[in-house]
CSV table of N, CA, C and O in Angstrom, one decimal:
chain,number,residue,atom,x,y,z
A,1,UNK,N,6.7,-9.1,-11.0
A,1,UNK,CA,6.3,-8.2,-10.5
A,1,UNK,C,4.7,-7.9,-11.0
A,1,UNK,O,4.1,-8.3,-12.1
A,2,UNK,N,3.9,-7.5,-9.5
A,2,UNK,CA,2.7,-7.6,-9.6
A,2,UNK,C,2.1,-6.7,-10.7
A,2,UNK,O,2.6,-5.3,-10.8
A,3,UNK,N,1.1,-6.8,-11.5
A,3,UNK,CA,0.5,-6.1,-12.6
A,3,UNK,C,1.5,-6.1,-13.6
A,3,UNK,O,1.3,-5.4,-14.8
A,4,UNK,N,2.4,-6.7,-14.1
A,4,UNK,CA,3.6,-6.6,-14.9
A,4,UNK,C,2.8,-8.0,-16.0
A,4,UNK,O,2.6,-9.1,-15.5
A,5,UNK,N,2.9,-7.6,-17.3
A,5,UNK,CA,3.0,-9.2,-18.2
A,5,UNK,C,4.1,-8.8,-19.4
A,5,UNK,O,4.7,-7.7,-19.6
A,6,UNK,N,4.3,-10.0,-20.1
A,6,UNK,CA,5.3,-9.8,-20.9
A,6,UNK,C,4.8,-10.3,-22.2
A,6,UNK,O,4.2,-11.2,-22.2
A,7,UNK,N,5.2,-9.1,-23.3
A,7,UNK,CA,4.9,-10.0,-24.5
A,7,UNK,C,5.2,-10.7,-25.1
A,7,UNK,O,6.5,-10.5,-26.0
A,8,UNK,N,5.4,-11.8,-25.0
A,8,UNK,CA,6.3,-13.1,-25.4
A,8,UNK,C,6.0,-12.8,-27.4
A,8,UNK,O,7.1,-13.8,-27.7
A,9,UNK,N,5.5,-12.2,-27.8
A,9,UNK,CA,5.3,-12.3,-29.1
A,9,UNK,C,6.5,-10.9,-29.7
A,9,UNK,O,6.6,-10.5,-30.8
A,10,UNK,N,6.4,-10.1,-28.8
A,10,UNK,CA,7.6,-9.0,-29.5
A,10,UNK,C,9.0,-9.8,-29.5
A,10,UNK,O,9.4,-10.7,-29.2
A,11,UNK,N,9.9,-8.7,-30.5
A,11,UNK,CA,11.3,-9.5,-30.8
A,11,UNK,C,11.7,-9.0,-29.7
A,11,UNK,O,12.8,-9.7,-29.7
A,12,UNK,N,11.7,-8.0,-28.9
A,12,UNK,CA,12.8,-7.1,-27.9
A,12,UNK,C,11.8,-7.9,-26.5
A,12,UNK,O,10.7,-7.7,-26.5
A,13,UNK,N,12.6,-7.9,-25.7
A,13,UNK,CA,11.9,-8.2,-24.1
A,13,UNK,C,10.8,-6.7,-23.9
A,13,UNK,O,11.5,-5.6,-24.1
A,14,UNK,N,9.9,-7.1,-23.5
A,14,UNK,CA,8.7,-6.1,-23.4
A,14,UNK,C,7.9,-6.3,-22.3
A,14,UNK,O,7.4,-7.7,-22.5
A,15,UNK,N,7.9,-5.7,-21.7
A,15,UNK,CA,7.3,-5.6,-20.1
A,15,UNK,C,6.0,-4.4,-20.0
A,15,UNK,O,6.5,-3.5,-20.1
A,16,UNK,N,4.9,-4.9,-20.0
A,16,UNK,CA,3.5,-4.0,-20.0
A,16,UNK,C,3.2,-3.9,-18.6
A,16,UNK,O,2.7,-5.3,-18.0
A,17,UNK,N,2.5,-2.8,-18.0
A,17,UNK,CA,1.6,-2.9,-17.0
A,17,UNK,C,0.7,-2.1,-17.4
A,17,UNK,O,0.0,-0.9,-17.7
A,18,UNK,N,-0.3,-2.8,-17.9
A,18,UNK,CA,-1.8,-2.5,-18.3
A,18,UNK,C,-2.6,-1.8,-17.7
A,18,UNK,O,-3.1,-0.4,-18.2
A,19,UNK,N,-2.8,-1.7,-16.9
A,19,UNK,CA,-3.8,-0.8,-15.4
A,19,UNK,C,-3.2,0.6,-15.6
A,19,UNK,O,-3.6,1.6,-15.2
A,20,UNK,N,-1.7,0.7,-15.6
A,20,UNK,CA,-1.0,2.1,-15.7
A,20,UNK,C,-1.0,2.7,-17.0
A,20,UNK,O,-0.2,3.4,-16.7
A,21,UNK,N,-1.1,1.8,-18.0
A,21,UNK,CA,-0.8,2.1,-19.2
A,21,UNK,C,0.9,2.6,-19.3
A,21,UNK,O,0.8,3.4,-20.0
A,22,UNK,N,1.7,1.6,-18.9
A,22,UNK,CA,3.1,2.0,-19.2
A,22,UNK,C,3.6,0.6,-19.7
A,22,UNK,O,3.1,-0.6,-19.3
A,23,UNK,N,4.8,0.6,-20.2
A,23,UNK,CA,5.8,-0.2,-20.4
A,23,UNK,C,7.0,0.0,-20.8
A,23,UNK,O,7.6,1.0,-20.7
A,24,UNK,N,8.0,-1.0,-20.8
A,24,UNK,CA,9.4,-0.7,-21.4
A,24,UNK,C,9.8,-1.8,-21.9
A,24,UNK,O,9.3,-3.1,-22.2
A,25,UNK,N,10.3,-1.3,-23.0
A,25,UNK,CA,11.0,-2.3,-23.9
A,25,UNK,C,12.7,-2.2,-23.8
A,25,UNK,O,13.3,-1.1,-24.1
A,26,UNK,N,13.4,-3.5,-24.2
A,26,UNK,CA,14.8,-3.5,-23.5
A,26,UNK,C,15.5,-4.0,-25.2
A,26,UNK,O,15.2,-5.2,-25.3
A,27,UNK,N,16.5,-3.2,-25.7
A,27,UNK,CA,17.0,-3.4,-26.9
A,27,UNK,C,18.0,-4.3,-26.9
A,27,UNK,O,18.6,-4.7,-25.7
A,28,UNK,N,18.9,-4.2,-27.9
A,28,UNK,CA,19.7,-5.6,-28.3
A,28,UNK,C,21.0,-5.1,-27.1
A,28,UNK,O,21.7,-6.1,-26.8
A,29,UNK,N,21.5,-4.2,-27.5
A,29,UNK,CA,22.6,-3.5,-26.6
A,29,UNK,C,22.4,-2.8,-25.1
A,29,UNK,O,23.4,-2.4,-24.4
A,30,UNK,N,20.9,-3.3,-24.9
A,30,UNK,CA,20.6,-3.1,-23.1
A,30,UNK,C,20.1,-1.9,-23.0
A,30,UNK,O,19.7,-1.1,-21.8
A,31,UNK,N,19.6,-1.1,-24.5
A,31,UNK,CA,19.0,0.1,-23.6
A,31,UNK,C,17.8,0.0,-23.7
A,31,UNK,O,17.0,-0.8,-24.2
A,32,UNK,N,17.2,0.9,-23.0
A,32,UNK,CA,15.5,0.6,-22.5
A,32,UNK,C,15.0,2.2,-22.7
A,32,UNK,O,15.1,3.2,-22.7
A,33,UNK,N,13.7,1.5,-23.6
A,33,UNK,CA,12.4,2.8,-23.9
A,33,UNK,C,11.7,2.6,-23.2
A,33,UNK,O,11.2,1.6,-22.9
A,34,UNK,N,10.9,3.3,-22.2
A,34,UNK,CA,9.9,3.7,-21.7
A,34,UNK,C,8.7,4.2,-22.0
A,34,UNK,O,9.4,5.5,-22.2
A,35,UNK,N,7.4,4.3,-21.4
A,35,UNK,CA,6.8,5.2,-21.5
A,35,UNK,C,5.5,4.8,-20.3
A,35,UNK,O,5.4,3.7,-19.8
A,36,UNK,N,4.5,5.9,-19.9
A,36,UNK,CA,3.6,5.7,-19.3
A,36,UNK,C,4.0,6.2,-17.4
A,36,UNK,O,5.2,6.2,-17.5
A,37,UNK,N,3.2,6.2,-16.4
A,37,UNK,CA,3.3,6.9,-15.1
A,37,UNK,C,4.3,5.7,-14.4
A,37,UNK,O,4.8,6.0,-13.8
A,38,UNK,N,4.4,4.4,-14.5
A,38,UNK,CA,4.9,3.8,-13.7
A,38,UNK,C,6.4,3.2,-14.3
A,38,UNK,O,6.3,3.4,-15.5
A,39,UNK,N,7.2,3.6,-13.2
A,39,UNK,CA,8.6,3.2,-13.8
A,39,UNK,C,8.7,1.4,-13.8
A,39,UNK,O,9.7,1.1,-13.2
A,40,UNK,N,8.4,1.1,-14.9
A,40,UNK,CA,8.5,-0.4,-15.0
A,40,UNK,C,10.1,-1.0,-15.0
A,40,UNK,O,10.3,-2.0,-14.0
A,41,UNK,N,10.6,-0.5,-15.6
A,41,UNK,CA,12.3,-0.9,-15.8
A,41,UNK,C,13.3,-0.7,-14.3
A,41,UNK,O,13.6,-1.5,-13.7
A,42,UNK,N,12.8,0.5,-13.4
A,42,UNK,CA,13.5,0.6,-12.6
A,42,UNK,C,12.9,-0.3,-11.3
A,42,UNK,O,13.3,-0.9,-10.6
A,43,UNK,N,11.2,-0.9,-11.4
A,43,UNK,CA,10.8,-2.0,-10.6
A,43,UNK,C,11.7,-3.2,-10.6
A,43,UNK,O,12.0,-3.8,-9.9
A,44,UNK,N,11.9,-3.3,-12.2
A,44,UNK,CA,12.5,-4.9,-12.7
A,44,UNK,C,14.1,-4.6,-12.0
A,44,UNK,O,14.4,-5.8,-11.1
A,45,UNK,N,14.4,-3.7,-11.9
A,45,UNK,CA,15.9,-3.4,-11.6
A,45,UNK,C,16.2,-3.5,-10.3
A,45,UNK,O,17.0,-4.1,-9.7
A,46,UNK,N,15.4,-3.1,-9.6
A,46,UNK,CA,14.9,-3.0,-7.8
A,46,UNK,C,15.1,-4.5,-7.8
A,46,UNK,O,15.7,-5.1,-6.4
A,47,UNK,N,14.2,-5.5,-7.7
A,47,UNK,CA,13.9,-6.7,-7.6
A,47,UNK,C,15.0,-7.8,-8.3
A,47,UNK,O,15.7,-8.4,-7.3
A,48,UNK,N,15.7,-7.2,-9.3
A,48,UNK,CA,17.3,-7.9,-9.6
A,48,UNK,C,18.3,-7.6,-8.3
A,48,UNK,O,18.8,-8.4,-8.0
A,49,UNK,N,18.2,-6.4,-7.8
A,49,UNK,CA,19.3,-5.9,-7.1
A,49,UNK,C,19.1,-6.7,-5.9
A,49,UNK,O,19.7,-7.3,-5.1
A,50,UNK,N,17.6,-7.0,-5.2
A,50,UNK,CA,16.9,-7.7,-4.3
A,50,UNK,C,17.3,-9.4,-4.3
A,50,UNK,O,18.0,-9.9,-3.3
A,51,UNK,N,17.5,-9.8,-5.6
A,51,UNK,CA,17.8,-10.9,-5.6
A,51,UNK,C,19.5,-11.2,-5.7
A,51,UNK,O,19.7,-12.3,-4.8
A,52,UNK,N,20.1,-10.0,-5.7
A,52,UNK,CA,21.4,-9.9,-5.9
A,52,UNK,C,22.0,-10.1,-4.0
A,52,UNK,O,23.1,-11.0,-3.9
A,53,UNK,N,21.5,-9.3,-3.6
A,53,UNK,CA,21.3,-9.2,-2.3
A,53,UNK,C,21.0,-10.3,-1.3
A,53,UNK,O,21.6,-11.0,-0.4
A,54,UNK,N,20.1,-11.0,-1.9
A,54,UNK,CA,20.0,-12.3,-1.0
A,54,UNK,C,20.8,-13.6,-1.6
A,54,UNK,O,20.4,-14.7,-1.1
A,55,UNK,N,21.8,-13.4,-2.1
A,55,UNK,CA,22.9,-14.2,-2.9
A,55,UNK,C,22.5,-15.1,-4.0
A,55,UNK,O,22.9,-16.5,-4.2
A,56,UNK,N,21.8,-14.7,-5.0
A,56,UNK,CA,21.4,-15.1,-6.1
A,56,UNK,C,20.7,-16.4,-6.1
A,56,UNK,O,21.1,-17.5,-6.6
A,57,UNK,N,19.8,-16.6,-4.6
A,57,UNK,CA,19.0,-18.0,-4.9
A,57,UNK,C,18.8,-18.8,-6.1
A,57,UNK,O,18.1,-18.2,-6.7
A,58,UNK,N,19.0,-20.0,-6.4
A,58,UNK,CA,18.3,-20.6,-6.8
A,58,UNK,C,17.2,-21.5,-6.8
A,58,UNK,O,16.7,-22.1,-7.6
A,59,UNK,N,16.8,-21.9,-5.2
A,59,UNK,CA,15.9,-22.2,-4.7
A,59,UNK,C,14.7,-21.7,-4.3
A,59,UNK,O,15.1,-20.6,-3.4
A,60,UNK,N,13.4,-21.8,-4.3
A,60,UNK,CA,12.6,-21.1,-4.2
A,60,UNK,C,11.7,-22.0,-2.9
A,60,UNK,O,11.3,-23.3,-3.4
A,61,UNK,N,11.1,-21.7,-1.7
A,61,UNK,CA,10.1,-22.6,-1.1
A,61,UNK,C,8.4,-22.2,-1.3
A,61,UNK,O,8.5,-20.5,-1.0
A,62,UNK,N,7.7,-22.7,-1.3
A,62,UNK,CA,6.2,-22.6,-0.9
A,62,UNK,C,5.7,-22.9,0.4
A,62,UNK,O,6.2,-23.9,0.8
A,63,UNK,N,5.3,-21.5,1.0
A,63,UNK,CA,5.3,-21.9,2.4
A,63,UNK,C,3.5,-21.3,2.3
A,63,UNK,O,3.1,-20.6,1.9
A,64,UNK,N,2.6,-22.4,3.0
A,64,UNK,CA,1.2,-22.2,3.3
A,64,UNK,C,1.0,-22.1,4.8
A,64,UNK,O,1.3,-22.7,5.8
A,65,UNK,N,0.4,-21.1,5.1
A,65,UNK,CA,-0.2,-20.5,6.2
A,65,UNK,C,-1.5,-21.1,6.9
A,65,UNK,O,-2.2,-21.8,5.7
A,66,UNK,N,-1.8,-21.1,7.7
A,66,UNK,CA,-3.0,-22.3,8.3
A,66,UNK,C,-4.3,-21.3,8.3
A,66,UNK,O,-5.1,-22.3,8.1
A,67,UNK,N,-4.0,-20.4,7.7
A,67,UNK,CA,-5.1,-19.6,7.1
A,67,UNK,C,-5.7,-19.6,5.7
A,67,UNK,O,-6.7,-19.1,4.8
A,68,UNK,N,-4.9,-20.3,4.6
A,68,UNK,CA,-4.6,-20.4,3.7
A,68,UNK,C,-4.0,-20.0,2.6
A,68,UNK,O,-3.4,-19.9,1.3
A,69,UNK,N,-3.4,-18.9,3.5
A,69,UNK,CA,-2.4,-17.8,2.4
A,69,UNK,C,-1.0,-18.5,2.2
A,69,UNK,O,-0.6,-19.3,2.8
A,70,UNK,N,-0.7,-18.6,0.8
A,70,UNK,CA,0.7,-18.8,0.5
A,70,UNK,C,1.5,-18.1,0.2
A,70,UNK,O,1.5,-16.9,-0.1
A,71,UNK,N,2.7,-18.2,0.8
A,71,UNK,CA,4.0,-17.2,0.5
A,71,UNK,C,5.3,-18.1,-0.6
A,71,UNK,O,5.5,-19.0,-0.2
A,72,UNK,N,6.0,-17.1,-0.9
A,72,UNK,CA,7.2,-17.7,-1.3
A,72,UNK,C,8.4,-17.2,-1.3
A,72,UNK,O,8.4,-16.0,-0.8
A,73,UNK,N,9.4,-17.8,-0.9
A,73,UNK,CA,11.0,-17.4,-0.1
A,73,UNK,C,11.6,-17.7,-0.5
A,73,UNK,O,12.1,-19.3,-1.1
A,74,UNK,N,12.8,-17.4,-0.7
A,74,UNK,CA,14.2,-17.9,-1.0
A,74,UNK,C,15.3,-17.1,0.1
A,74,UNK,O,15.2,-16.0,0.2
A,75,UNK,N,16.5,-17.7,-0.2
A,75,UNK,CA,17.4,-17.2,0.9
A,75,UNK,C,17.3,-17.1,2.1
A,75,UNK,O,16.1,-17.6,2.8
A,76,UNK,N,18.1,-16.5,2.7
A,76,UNK,CA,18.1,-16.6,4.4
A,76,UNK,C,18.3,-15.3,5.0
A,76,UNK,O,19.1,-14.2,4.1
A,77,UNK,N,18.2,-15.1,6.3
A,77,UNK,CA,18.7,-14.0,7.0
A,77,UNK,C,17.8,-12.4,6.3
A,77,UNK,O,16.7,-12.3,6.3
A,78,UNK,N,18.8,-11.7,6.8
A,78,UNK,CA,18.0,-10.1,6.4
A,78,UNK,C,17.4,-10.3,5.4
A,78,UNK,O,17.1,-9.0,4.7
A,79,UNK,N,18.2,-10.1,4.3
A,79,UNK,CA,17.9,-10.0,3.0
A,79,UNK,C,17.1,-11.0,2.0
A,79,UNK,O,17.0,-11.2,0.8
A,80,UNK,N,16.3,-11.6,3.0
A,80,UNK,CA,15.9,-13.2,2.3
A,80,UNK,C,14.6,-12.5,1.7
A,80,UNK,O,14.0,-11.2,1.8
A,81,UNK,N,14.1,-13.0,0.4
A,81,UNK,CA,13.2,-12.6,-0.8
A,81,UNK,C,11.7,-13.2,0.1
A,81,UNK,O,12.0,-14.5,0.3
A,82,UNK,N,11.0,-12.5,0.0
A,82,UNK,CA,9.5,-13.4,0.2
A,82,UNK,C,8.2,-12.2,-0.4
A,82,UNK,O,8.6,-11.1,-0.2
A,83,UNK,N,7.3,-13.1,-0.8
A,83,UNK,CA,6.0,-12.4,-0.9
A,83,UNK,C,4.8,-13.1,-1.1
A,83,UNK,O,5.0,-14.5,-0.9
A,84,UNK,N,3.9,-13.0,-1.0
A,84,UNK,CA,2.6,-13.5,-0.5
A,84,UNK,C,1.9,-13.4,-2.1
A,84,UNK,O,1.9,-12.5,-3.0
A,85,UNK,N,1.6,-14.5,-2.4
A,85,UNK,CA,0.8,-15.0,-3.8
A,85,UNK,C,-0.3,-14.5,-3.8
A,85,UNK,O,-1.2,-14.5,-2.6
A,86,UNK,N,-1.1,-14.0,-4.5
A,86,UNK,CA,-2.4,-13.5,-4.7
A,86,UNK,C,-3.1,-14.7,-4.6
A,86,UNK,O,-3.1,-15.9,-5.2
A,87,UNK,N,-4.6,-14.2,-3.4
A,87,UNK,CA,-5.8,-15.7,-3.8
A,87,UNK,C,-6.5,-15.5,-5.1
A,87,UNK,O,-6.8,-14.3,-5.3
A,88,UNK,N,-6.4,-16.3,-5.7
A,88,UNK,CA,-7.5,-16.4,-7.1
A,88,UNK,C,-9.0,-16.0,-6.8
A,88,UNK,O,-9.4,-16.9,-5.7
A,89,UNK,N,-9.5,-15.6,-7.2
A,89,UNK,CA,-11.2,-15.1,-7.1
A,89,UNK,C,-11.5,-16.5,-7.1
A,89,UNK,O,-11.5,-17.4,-7.5
A,90,UNK,N,-12.7,-16.1,-6.0
A,90,UNK,CA,-13.7,-17.2,-5.8
A,90,UNK,C,-13.0,-18.4,-5.0
A,90,UNK,O,-13.4,-19.8,-5.3
A,91,UNK,N,-11.5,-18.1,-4.3
A,91,UNK,CA,-11.1,-19.7,-3.6
A,91,UNK,C,-12.1,-19.2,-2.1
A,91,UNK,O,-12.6,-18.5,-2.0
A,92,UNK,N,-11.4,-20.2,-1.6
A,92,UNK,CA,-12.0,-20.4,-0.4
A,92,UNK,C,-11.9,-19.2,0.7
A,92,UNK,O,-13.1,-19.2,1.6
A,93,UNK,N,-11.0,-18.6,0.7
A,93,UNK,CA,-10.3,-17.6,1.4
A,93,UNK,C,-11.3,-16.1,1.2
A,93,UNK,O,-11.2,-15.1,1.9
A,94,UNK,N,-12.2,-16.3,0.2
A,94,UNK,CA,-12.9,-15.3,0.2
A,94,UNK,C,-14.5,-15.4,0.5
A,94,UNK,O,-15.1,-16.0,-0.3
A,95,UNK,N,-14.9,-14.4,0.9
A,95,UNK,CA,-16.1,-14.6,1.1
A,95,UNK,C,-17.1,-15.5,2.2
A,95,UNK,O,-16.5,-15.9,3.0
A,96,UNK,N,-18.1,-15.8,1.4
A,96,UNK,CA,-18.9,-17.1,2.6
A,96,UNK,C,-17.8,-18.5,2.3
A,96,UNK,O,-17.3,-18.6,1.3
A,97,UNK,N,-17.9,-19.0,3.2
A,97,UNK,CA,-17.3,-20.5,3.4
A,97,UNK,C,-16.1,-20.2,3.6
A,97,UNK,O,-15.2,-21.1,3.9
A,98,UNK,N,-15.6,-19.1,3.9
A,98,UNK,CA,-14.1,-18.9,4.6
A,98,UNK,C,-13.7,-19.3,5.7
A,98,UNK,O,-14.8,-19.2,6.6
A,99,UNK,N,-12.7,-20.3,6.1
A,99,UNK,CA,-12.9,-20.9,7.5
A,99,UNK,C,-11.7,-19.9,8.4
A,99,UNK,O,-10.7,-19.6,7.6
A,100,UNK,N,-11.5,-19.7,9.5
A,100,UNK,CA,-10.5,-19.3,10.3
A,100,UNK,C,-9.7,-20.4,11.3
A,100,UNK,O,-9.6,-21.6,11.1
């Protein structure tokens, strides 16, 4: 999930969206406590549902476009999971030196 980080030092699963000052904490019984403007847990549940619809793929493919962009894909057909990886700052695709 873009912009989410996990607090591995927390006793319970804790996901934080620092830019939106939002977070979700999952308790041992599956109860969820949330705060902030971003619906962190709803987003996680939607990604899980997409993974289920894609057939619960266990393998992912890294695909490289000729322009240097990178994509991750999993599954096949209408419910394929796919997303573009962010371009690291200072990479050749940014600003001067980029090639088409």
